[in-house]
Coordinates of C-alpha atoms (C1' of nucleotides) in Angstrom, one line a residue:
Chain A
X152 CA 114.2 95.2 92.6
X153 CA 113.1 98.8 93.9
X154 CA 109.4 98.7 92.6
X155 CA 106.7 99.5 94.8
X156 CA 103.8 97.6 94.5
X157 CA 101.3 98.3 91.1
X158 CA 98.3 99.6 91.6
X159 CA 99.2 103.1 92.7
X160 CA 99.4 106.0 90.7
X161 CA 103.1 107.6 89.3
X162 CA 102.8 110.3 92.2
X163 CA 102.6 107.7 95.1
X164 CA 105.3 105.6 93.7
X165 CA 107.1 108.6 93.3
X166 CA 106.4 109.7 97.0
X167 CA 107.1 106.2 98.6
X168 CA 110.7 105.9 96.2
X169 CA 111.8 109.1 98.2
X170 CA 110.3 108.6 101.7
X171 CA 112.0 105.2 101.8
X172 CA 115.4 106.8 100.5
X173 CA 115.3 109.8 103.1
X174 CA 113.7 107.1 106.1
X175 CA 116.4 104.9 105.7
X176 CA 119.0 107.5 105.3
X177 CA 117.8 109.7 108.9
X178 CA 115.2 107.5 110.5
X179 CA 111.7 108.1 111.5
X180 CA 112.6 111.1 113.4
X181 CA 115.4 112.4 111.8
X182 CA 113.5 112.6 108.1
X183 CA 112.4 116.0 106.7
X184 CA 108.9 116.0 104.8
X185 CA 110.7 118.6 102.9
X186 CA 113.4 116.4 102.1
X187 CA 110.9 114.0 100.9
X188 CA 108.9 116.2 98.4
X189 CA 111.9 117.8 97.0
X190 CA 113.1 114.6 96.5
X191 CA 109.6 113.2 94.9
X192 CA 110.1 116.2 92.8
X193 CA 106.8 117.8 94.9
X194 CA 105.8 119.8 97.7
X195 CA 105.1 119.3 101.1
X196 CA 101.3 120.1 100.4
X197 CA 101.3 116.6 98.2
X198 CA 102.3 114.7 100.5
X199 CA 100.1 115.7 103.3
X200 CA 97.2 115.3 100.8
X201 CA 98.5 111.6 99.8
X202 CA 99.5 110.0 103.2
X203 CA 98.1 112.5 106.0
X204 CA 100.9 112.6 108.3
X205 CA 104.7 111.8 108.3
X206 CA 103.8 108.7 110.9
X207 CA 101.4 107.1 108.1
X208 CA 103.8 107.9 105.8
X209 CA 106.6 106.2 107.6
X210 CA 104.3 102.7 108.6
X211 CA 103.7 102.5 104.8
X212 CA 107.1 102.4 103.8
X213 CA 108.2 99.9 105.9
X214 CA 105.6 97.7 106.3
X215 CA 105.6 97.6 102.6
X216 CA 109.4 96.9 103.1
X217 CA 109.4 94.3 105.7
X218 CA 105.9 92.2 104.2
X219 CA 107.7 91.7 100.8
X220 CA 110.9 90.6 102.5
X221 CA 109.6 88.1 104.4
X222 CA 106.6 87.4 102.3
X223 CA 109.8 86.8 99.5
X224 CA 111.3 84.4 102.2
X225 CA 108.5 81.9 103.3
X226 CA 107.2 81.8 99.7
X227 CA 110.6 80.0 98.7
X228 CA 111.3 78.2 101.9
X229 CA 113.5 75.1 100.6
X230 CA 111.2 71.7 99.8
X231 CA 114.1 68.9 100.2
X232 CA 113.2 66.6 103.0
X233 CA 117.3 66.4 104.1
X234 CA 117.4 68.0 106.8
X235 CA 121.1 69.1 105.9
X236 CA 120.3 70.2 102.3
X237 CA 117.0 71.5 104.0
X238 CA 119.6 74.1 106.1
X239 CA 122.4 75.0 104.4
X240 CA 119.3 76.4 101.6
X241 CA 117.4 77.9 104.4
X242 CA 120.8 79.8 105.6
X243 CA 121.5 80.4 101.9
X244 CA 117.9 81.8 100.9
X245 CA 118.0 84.3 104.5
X246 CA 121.5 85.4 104.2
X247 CA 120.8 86.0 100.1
X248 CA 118.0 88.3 100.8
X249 CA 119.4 90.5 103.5
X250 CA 122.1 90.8 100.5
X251 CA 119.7 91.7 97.9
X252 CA 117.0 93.7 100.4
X253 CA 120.0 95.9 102.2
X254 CA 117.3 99.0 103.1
X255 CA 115.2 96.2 105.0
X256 CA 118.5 95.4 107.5
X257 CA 118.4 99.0 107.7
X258 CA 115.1 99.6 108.2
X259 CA 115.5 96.6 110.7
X260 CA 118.2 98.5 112.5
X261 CA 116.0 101.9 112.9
X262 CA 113.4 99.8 114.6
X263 CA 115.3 97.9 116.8
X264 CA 117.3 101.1 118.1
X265 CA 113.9 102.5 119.2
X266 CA 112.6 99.6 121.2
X267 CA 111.4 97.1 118.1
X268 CA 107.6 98.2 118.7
X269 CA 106.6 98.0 114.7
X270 CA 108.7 95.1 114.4
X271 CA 106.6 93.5 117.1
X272 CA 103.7 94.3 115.9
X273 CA 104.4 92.7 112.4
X274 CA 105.6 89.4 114.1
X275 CA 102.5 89.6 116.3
X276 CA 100.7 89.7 112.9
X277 CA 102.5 87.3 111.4
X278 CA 101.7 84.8 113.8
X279 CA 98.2 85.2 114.5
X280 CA 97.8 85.4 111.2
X281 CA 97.3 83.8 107.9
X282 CA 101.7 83.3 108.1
X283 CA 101.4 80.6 110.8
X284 CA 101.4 77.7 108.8
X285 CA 104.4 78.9 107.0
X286 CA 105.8 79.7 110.2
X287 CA 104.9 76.3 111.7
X288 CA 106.2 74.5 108.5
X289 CA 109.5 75.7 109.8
X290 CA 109.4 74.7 113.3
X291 CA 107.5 71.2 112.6
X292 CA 110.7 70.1 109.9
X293 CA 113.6 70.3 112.9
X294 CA 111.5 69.0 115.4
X295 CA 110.4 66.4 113.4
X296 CA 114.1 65.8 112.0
X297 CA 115.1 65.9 115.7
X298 CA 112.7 63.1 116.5
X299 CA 114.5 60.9 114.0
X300 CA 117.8 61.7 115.6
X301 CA 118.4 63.3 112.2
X302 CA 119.7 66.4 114.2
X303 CA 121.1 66.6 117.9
X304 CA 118.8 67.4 120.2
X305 CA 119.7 71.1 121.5
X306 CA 117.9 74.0 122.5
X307 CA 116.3 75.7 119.3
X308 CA 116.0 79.0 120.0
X309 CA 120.0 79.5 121.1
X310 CA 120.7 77.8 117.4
X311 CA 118.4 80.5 115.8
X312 CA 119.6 83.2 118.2
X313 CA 123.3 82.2 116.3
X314 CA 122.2 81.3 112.8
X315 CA 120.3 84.7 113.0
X316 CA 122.5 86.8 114.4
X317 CA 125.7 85.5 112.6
X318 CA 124.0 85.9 109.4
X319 CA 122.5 89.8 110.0
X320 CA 125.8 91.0 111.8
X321 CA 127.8 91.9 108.9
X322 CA 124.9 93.4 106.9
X323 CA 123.8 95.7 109.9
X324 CA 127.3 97.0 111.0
X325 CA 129.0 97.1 107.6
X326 CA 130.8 100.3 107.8
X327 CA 132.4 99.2 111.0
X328 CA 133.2 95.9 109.7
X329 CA 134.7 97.4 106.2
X330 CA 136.9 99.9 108.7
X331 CA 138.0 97.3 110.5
X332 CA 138.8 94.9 107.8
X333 CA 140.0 97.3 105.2
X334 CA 139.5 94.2 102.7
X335 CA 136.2 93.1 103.5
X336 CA 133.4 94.3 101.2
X337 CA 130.2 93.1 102.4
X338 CA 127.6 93.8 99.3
X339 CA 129.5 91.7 97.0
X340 CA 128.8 88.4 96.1
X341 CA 131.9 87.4 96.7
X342 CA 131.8 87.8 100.7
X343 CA 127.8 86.7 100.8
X344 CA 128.7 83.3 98.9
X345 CA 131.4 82.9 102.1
X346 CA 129.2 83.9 104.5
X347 CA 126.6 81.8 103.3
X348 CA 128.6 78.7 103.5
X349 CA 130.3 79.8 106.7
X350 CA 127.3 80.5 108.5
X351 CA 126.2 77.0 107.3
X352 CA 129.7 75.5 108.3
X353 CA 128.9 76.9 112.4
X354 CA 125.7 75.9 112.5
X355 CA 125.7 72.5 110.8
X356 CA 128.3 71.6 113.7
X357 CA 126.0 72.3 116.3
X358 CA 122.9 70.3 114.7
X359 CA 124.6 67.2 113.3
X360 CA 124.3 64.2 115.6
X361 CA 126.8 63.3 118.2
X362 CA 128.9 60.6 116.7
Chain B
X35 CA 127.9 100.7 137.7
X36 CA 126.2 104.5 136.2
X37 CA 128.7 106.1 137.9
X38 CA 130.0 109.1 135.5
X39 CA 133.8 110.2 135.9
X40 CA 134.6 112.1 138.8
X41 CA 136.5 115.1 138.7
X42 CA 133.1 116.4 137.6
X43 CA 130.8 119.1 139.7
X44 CA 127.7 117.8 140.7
X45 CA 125.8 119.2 138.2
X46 CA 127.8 118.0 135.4
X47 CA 127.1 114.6 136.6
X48 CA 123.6 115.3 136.7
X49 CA 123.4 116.4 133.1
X50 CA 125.6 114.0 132.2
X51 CA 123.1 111.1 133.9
X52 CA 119.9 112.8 132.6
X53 CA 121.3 113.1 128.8
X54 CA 122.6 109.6 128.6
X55 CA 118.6 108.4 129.7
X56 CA 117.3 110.2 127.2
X57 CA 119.7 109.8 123.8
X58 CA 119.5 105.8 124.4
X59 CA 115.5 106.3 124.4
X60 CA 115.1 109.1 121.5
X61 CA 118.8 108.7 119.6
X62 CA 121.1 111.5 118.9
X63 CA 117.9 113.1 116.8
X64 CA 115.4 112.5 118.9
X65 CA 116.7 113.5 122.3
X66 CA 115.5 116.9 123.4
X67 CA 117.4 119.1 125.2
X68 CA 114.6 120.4 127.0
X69 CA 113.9 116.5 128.0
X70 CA 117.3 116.3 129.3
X71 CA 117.2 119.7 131.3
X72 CA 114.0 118.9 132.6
X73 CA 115.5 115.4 134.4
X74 CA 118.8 117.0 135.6
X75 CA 116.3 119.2 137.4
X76 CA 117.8 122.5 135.7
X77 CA 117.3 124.4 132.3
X78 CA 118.3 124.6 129.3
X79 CA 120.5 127.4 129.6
X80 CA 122.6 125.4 131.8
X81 CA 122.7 123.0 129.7
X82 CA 124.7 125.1 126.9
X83 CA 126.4 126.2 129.5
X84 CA 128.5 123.5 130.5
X85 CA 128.3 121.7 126.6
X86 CA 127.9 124.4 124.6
X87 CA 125.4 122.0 122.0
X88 CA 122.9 118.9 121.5
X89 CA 126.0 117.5 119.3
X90 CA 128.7 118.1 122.0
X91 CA 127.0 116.6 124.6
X92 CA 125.8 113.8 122.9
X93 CA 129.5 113.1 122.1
X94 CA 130.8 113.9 125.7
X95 CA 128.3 110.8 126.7
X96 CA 128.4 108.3 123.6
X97 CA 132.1 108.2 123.5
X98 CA 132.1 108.1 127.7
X99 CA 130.6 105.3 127.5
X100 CA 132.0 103.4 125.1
X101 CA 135.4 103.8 125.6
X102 CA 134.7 103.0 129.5
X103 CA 133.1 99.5 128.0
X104 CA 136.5 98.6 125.8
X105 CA 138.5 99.5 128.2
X106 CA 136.9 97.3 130.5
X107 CA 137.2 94.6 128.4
X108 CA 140.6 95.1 127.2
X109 CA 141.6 95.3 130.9
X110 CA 140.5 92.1 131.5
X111 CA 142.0 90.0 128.4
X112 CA 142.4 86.5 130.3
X113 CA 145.7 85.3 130.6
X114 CA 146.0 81.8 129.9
X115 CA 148.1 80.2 127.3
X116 CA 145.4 77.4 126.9
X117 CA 144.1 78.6 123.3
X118 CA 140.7 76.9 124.5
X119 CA 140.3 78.1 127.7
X120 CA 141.6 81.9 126.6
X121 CA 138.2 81.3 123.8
X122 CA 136.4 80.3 126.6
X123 CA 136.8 83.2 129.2
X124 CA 136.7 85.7 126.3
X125 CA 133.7 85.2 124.9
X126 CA 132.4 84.7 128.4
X127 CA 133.9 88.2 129.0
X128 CA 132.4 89.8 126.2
X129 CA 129.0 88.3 126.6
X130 CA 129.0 89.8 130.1
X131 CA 130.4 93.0 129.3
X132 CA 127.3 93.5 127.0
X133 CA 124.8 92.5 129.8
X134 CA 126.2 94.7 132.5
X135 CA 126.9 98.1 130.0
X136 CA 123.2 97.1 128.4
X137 CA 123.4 101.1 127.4
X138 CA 126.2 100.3 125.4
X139 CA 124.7 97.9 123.2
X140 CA 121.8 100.5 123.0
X141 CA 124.1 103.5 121.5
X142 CA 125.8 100.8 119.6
X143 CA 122.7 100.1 117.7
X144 CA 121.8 104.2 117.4
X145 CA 125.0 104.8 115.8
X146 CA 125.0 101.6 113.6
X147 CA 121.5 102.7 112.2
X148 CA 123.6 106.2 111.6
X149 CA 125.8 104.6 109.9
X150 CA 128.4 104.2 112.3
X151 CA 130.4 107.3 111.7
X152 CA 131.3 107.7 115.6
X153 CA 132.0 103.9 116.3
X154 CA 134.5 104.5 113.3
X155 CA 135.8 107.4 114.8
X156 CA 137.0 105.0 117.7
X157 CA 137.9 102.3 116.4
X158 CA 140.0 104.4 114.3
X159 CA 141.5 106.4 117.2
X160 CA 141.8 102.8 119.1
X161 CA 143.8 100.7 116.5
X162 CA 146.5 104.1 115.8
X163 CA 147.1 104.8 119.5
X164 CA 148.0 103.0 123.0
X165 CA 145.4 100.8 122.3
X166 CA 147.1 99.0 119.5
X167 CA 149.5 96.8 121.7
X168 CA 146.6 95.2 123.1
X169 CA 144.1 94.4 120.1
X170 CA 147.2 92.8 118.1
X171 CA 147.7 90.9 121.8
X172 CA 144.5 89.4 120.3
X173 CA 145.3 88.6 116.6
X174 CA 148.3 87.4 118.1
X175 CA 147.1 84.8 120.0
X176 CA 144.9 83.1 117.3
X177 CA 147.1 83.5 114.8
X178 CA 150.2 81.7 117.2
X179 CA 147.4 79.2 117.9
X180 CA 147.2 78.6 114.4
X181 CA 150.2 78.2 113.6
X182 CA 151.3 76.0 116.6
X183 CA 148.6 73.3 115.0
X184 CA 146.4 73.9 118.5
X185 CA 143.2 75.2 116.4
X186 CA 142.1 74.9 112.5
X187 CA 143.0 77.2 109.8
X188 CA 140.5 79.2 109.5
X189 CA 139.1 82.4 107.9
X190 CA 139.9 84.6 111.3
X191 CA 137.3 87.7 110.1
X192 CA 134.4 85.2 109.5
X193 CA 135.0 83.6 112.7
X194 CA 134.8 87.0 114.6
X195 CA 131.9 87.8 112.7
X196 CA 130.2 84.8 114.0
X197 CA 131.4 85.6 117.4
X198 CA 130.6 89.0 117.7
X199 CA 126.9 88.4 115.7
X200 CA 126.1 85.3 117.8
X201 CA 127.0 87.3 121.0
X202 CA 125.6 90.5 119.9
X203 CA 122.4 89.9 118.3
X204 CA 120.1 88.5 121.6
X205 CA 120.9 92.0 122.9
X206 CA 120.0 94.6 120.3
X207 CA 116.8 92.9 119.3
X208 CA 115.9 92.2 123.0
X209 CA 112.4 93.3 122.3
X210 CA 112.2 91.1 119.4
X211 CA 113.2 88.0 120.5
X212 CA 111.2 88.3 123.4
X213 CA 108.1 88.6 121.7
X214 CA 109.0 85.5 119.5
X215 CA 110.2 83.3 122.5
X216 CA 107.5 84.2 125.2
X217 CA 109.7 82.2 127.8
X218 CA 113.1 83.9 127.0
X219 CA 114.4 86.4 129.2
X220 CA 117.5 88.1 127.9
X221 CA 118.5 90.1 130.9
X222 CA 118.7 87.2 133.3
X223 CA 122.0 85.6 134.6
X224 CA 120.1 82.5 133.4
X225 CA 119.8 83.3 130.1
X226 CA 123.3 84.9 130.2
X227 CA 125.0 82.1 131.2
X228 CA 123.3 79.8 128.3
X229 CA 124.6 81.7 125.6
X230 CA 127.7 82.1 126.7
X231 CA 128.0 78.5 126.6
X232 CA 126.1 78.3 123.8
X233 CA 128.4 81.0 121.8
X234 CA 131.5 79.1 123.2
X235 CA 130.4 75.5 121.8
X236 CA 129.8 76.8 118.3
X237 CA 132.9 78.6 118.2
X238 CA 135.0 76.0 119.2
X239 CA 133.6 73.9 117.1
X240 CA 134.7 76.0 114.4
X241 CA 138.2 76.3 115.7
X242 CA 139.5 72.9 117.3
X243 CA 141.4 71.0 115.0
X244 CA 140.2 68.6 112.3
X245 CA 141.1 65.4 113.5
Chain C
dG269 C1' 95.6 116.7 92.0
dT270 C1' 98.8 120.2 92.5
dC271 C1' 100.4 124.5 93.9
dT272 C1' 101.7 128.9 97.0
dA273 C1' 101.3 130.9 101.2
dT274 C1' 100.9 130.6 105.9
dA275 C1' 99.6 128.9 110.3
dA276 C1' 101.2 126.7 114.5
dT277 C1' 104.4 125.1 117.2
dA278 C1' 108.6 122.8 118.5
dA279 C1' 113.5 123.2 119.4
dG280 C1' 118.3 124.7 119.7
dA281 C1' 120.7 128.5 121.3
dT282 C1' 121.6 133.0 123.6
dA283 C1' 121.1 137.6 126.4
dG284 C1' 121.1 139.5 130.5
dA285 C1' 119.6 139.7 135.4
dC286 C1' 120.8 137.8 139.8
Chain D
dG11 C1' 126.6 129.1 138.3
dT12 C1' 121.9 129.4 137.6
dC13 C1' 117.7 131.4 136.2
dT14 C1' 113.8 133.6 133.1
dA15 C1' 112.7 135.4 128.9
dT16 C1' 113.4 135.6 124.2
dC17 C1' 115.4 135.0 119.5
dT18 C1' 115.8 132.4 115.4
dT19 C1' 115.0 128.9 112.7
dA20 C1' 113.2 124.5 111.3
dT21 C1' 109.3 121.6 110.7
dT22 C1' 104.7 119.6 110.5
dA23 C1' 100.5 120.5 108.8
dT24 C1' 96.6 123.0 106.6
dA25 C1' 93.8 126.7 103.9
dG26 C1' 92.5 128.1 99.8
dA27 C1' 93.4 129.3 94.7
dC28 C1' 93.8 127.0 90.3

DNA sequence: GTCTATAATAAGATAGAC
DNA sequence: GTCTATCTTATTATAGAC
């Protein structure tokens, strides 16, 4: 689950193992290139000669991070042509790999405190990019199941705002949520399995058709 | 609506002002003292001279701040014995709340991506002292709801979690979201507006009774 | 490729004059 | 209370030997 991708030498994956753990831990700015070589099990010197600069360093990581997270996602985007089925998987599938991928939320997190810029960037990417029909494939299956009053017609991007934001919330402010609720735990299967169907439960309501 | 506490000197103010700029643009790491000096229009000597250090004065504000935006919104609990309408105004109120105190939800993502040690700290300090009459005021009221037959059973901590996610998210990925949705403005009264309604439907729907 | 040593500078904190 | 000058340490980055 933690591999880097093949095709780099023992030292890199070595490198990009312990810039992740130290990035996610204290952020772009707050990580220590010392931190990071002792980590590696290295010195500074290496990792200068490897990456350049702690920015390339940092890009690296989480693009690498972020591409296989959503590359993961779109590649196993549900197939069933109900749209119900087609959204309680969806929910499922999203809310599944911010459970299994907990340093993306946090990388996520880092980002959007300082402004979101890389983050933009990748989306920018993304959809210029060779993504968009994966992208579209998405947008075209509720517009189209809205067509066939399949779905209520309602503003889209309010239901995403929720379905998104309801899903990530308890990943990204876990410790508060665990303080809070002494009995939640929110990396266990156990609360993602509710979650999931919750999630699904809230937003179903708001897409079925008026009866 | 920036206005720090009075009962401070002028200068105080200033620092205060200048040092809550630049921690929700750089975070509690990347904020530089000299950075902070330079807008107050003094040095950094003064700067230790009134907070003593980086970690003090990033406390002094953070915790200013958020304890000004709880008690804002814990002032202004609605009153109504309507179980509906009370959902209603609330979530209006806390929707609100986050677009006026837009700093807030700024630290709140810096200290999240921390880890949320601080936001602990408070909650911690809020649910053991003289806060405590007034967040059970809340629990109370769902749970007499609930058992008066006037909304579902329900799981009450997914349902926040939902709430607080749906309401929450459009503001800490700001940036995001606007680069997605070219046409969405967050920080519009406009926009505001919609998801409070928005946030309000889908709740309600999870709460009115199954009939 | 990997290391040691060191440069170059950035940053928090303080001393001491006024 | 406020300033200038300075200390001390941390930190990124590189030079140069092996």
């Amino acid at each position: 689950m933690n591999e880097m991708n093949v095709s780099l030498t023992p030292t890199e994956k070595k490198i990009l193992q312990a810039a992740t753990e130290v990035f996610l831990e204290k952020g772009r700015r707050g990580a220590r290139m010392a931190e990071i070589a002792r980590r590696a099990g290295i010195n500074k010197a290496l990792l200068h000669y490897y990456f350049r600069s702690k920015d390339r360093l940092y890009l690296m990581v989480f693009r690498l991070k972020i591409r296989q997270f959503f590359d993961e996602i779109f590649a196993s985007l549900p197939q069933t042509d109900d749209i119900q089925e087609f959204t309680r998987q969806l929910i499922s599938l999203y809310i599944e790999k911010l459970y299994r991928h907990n340093q993306v939320t946090q990388f996520i997190l880092w980002e959007l405190a300082q402004g979101g810029e890389e983050l933009r960037h990748l989306f920018r990417e993304a959809l210029h990019g060779n993504q968009t029909p994966r992208v579209q494939y998405l947008v075209e299956k509720f517009r189209t199941a809205m067509e066939r009053g399949e779905i209520a017609r309602c503003d889209v991007v309010h239901l995403i705002l929720t379905l998104v934001g309801a899903s990530l919330y308890p990943f990204i402010a876990r410790e508060v949520v665990e303080t809070i609720y002494p009995d939640v735990q929110v990396l266990t299967p156990e609360f993602v399995e509710q979650r999931k169907q919750e999630v699904f439960r809230i937003v179903w309501n708001g897409l079925k058709p008026r009866t």
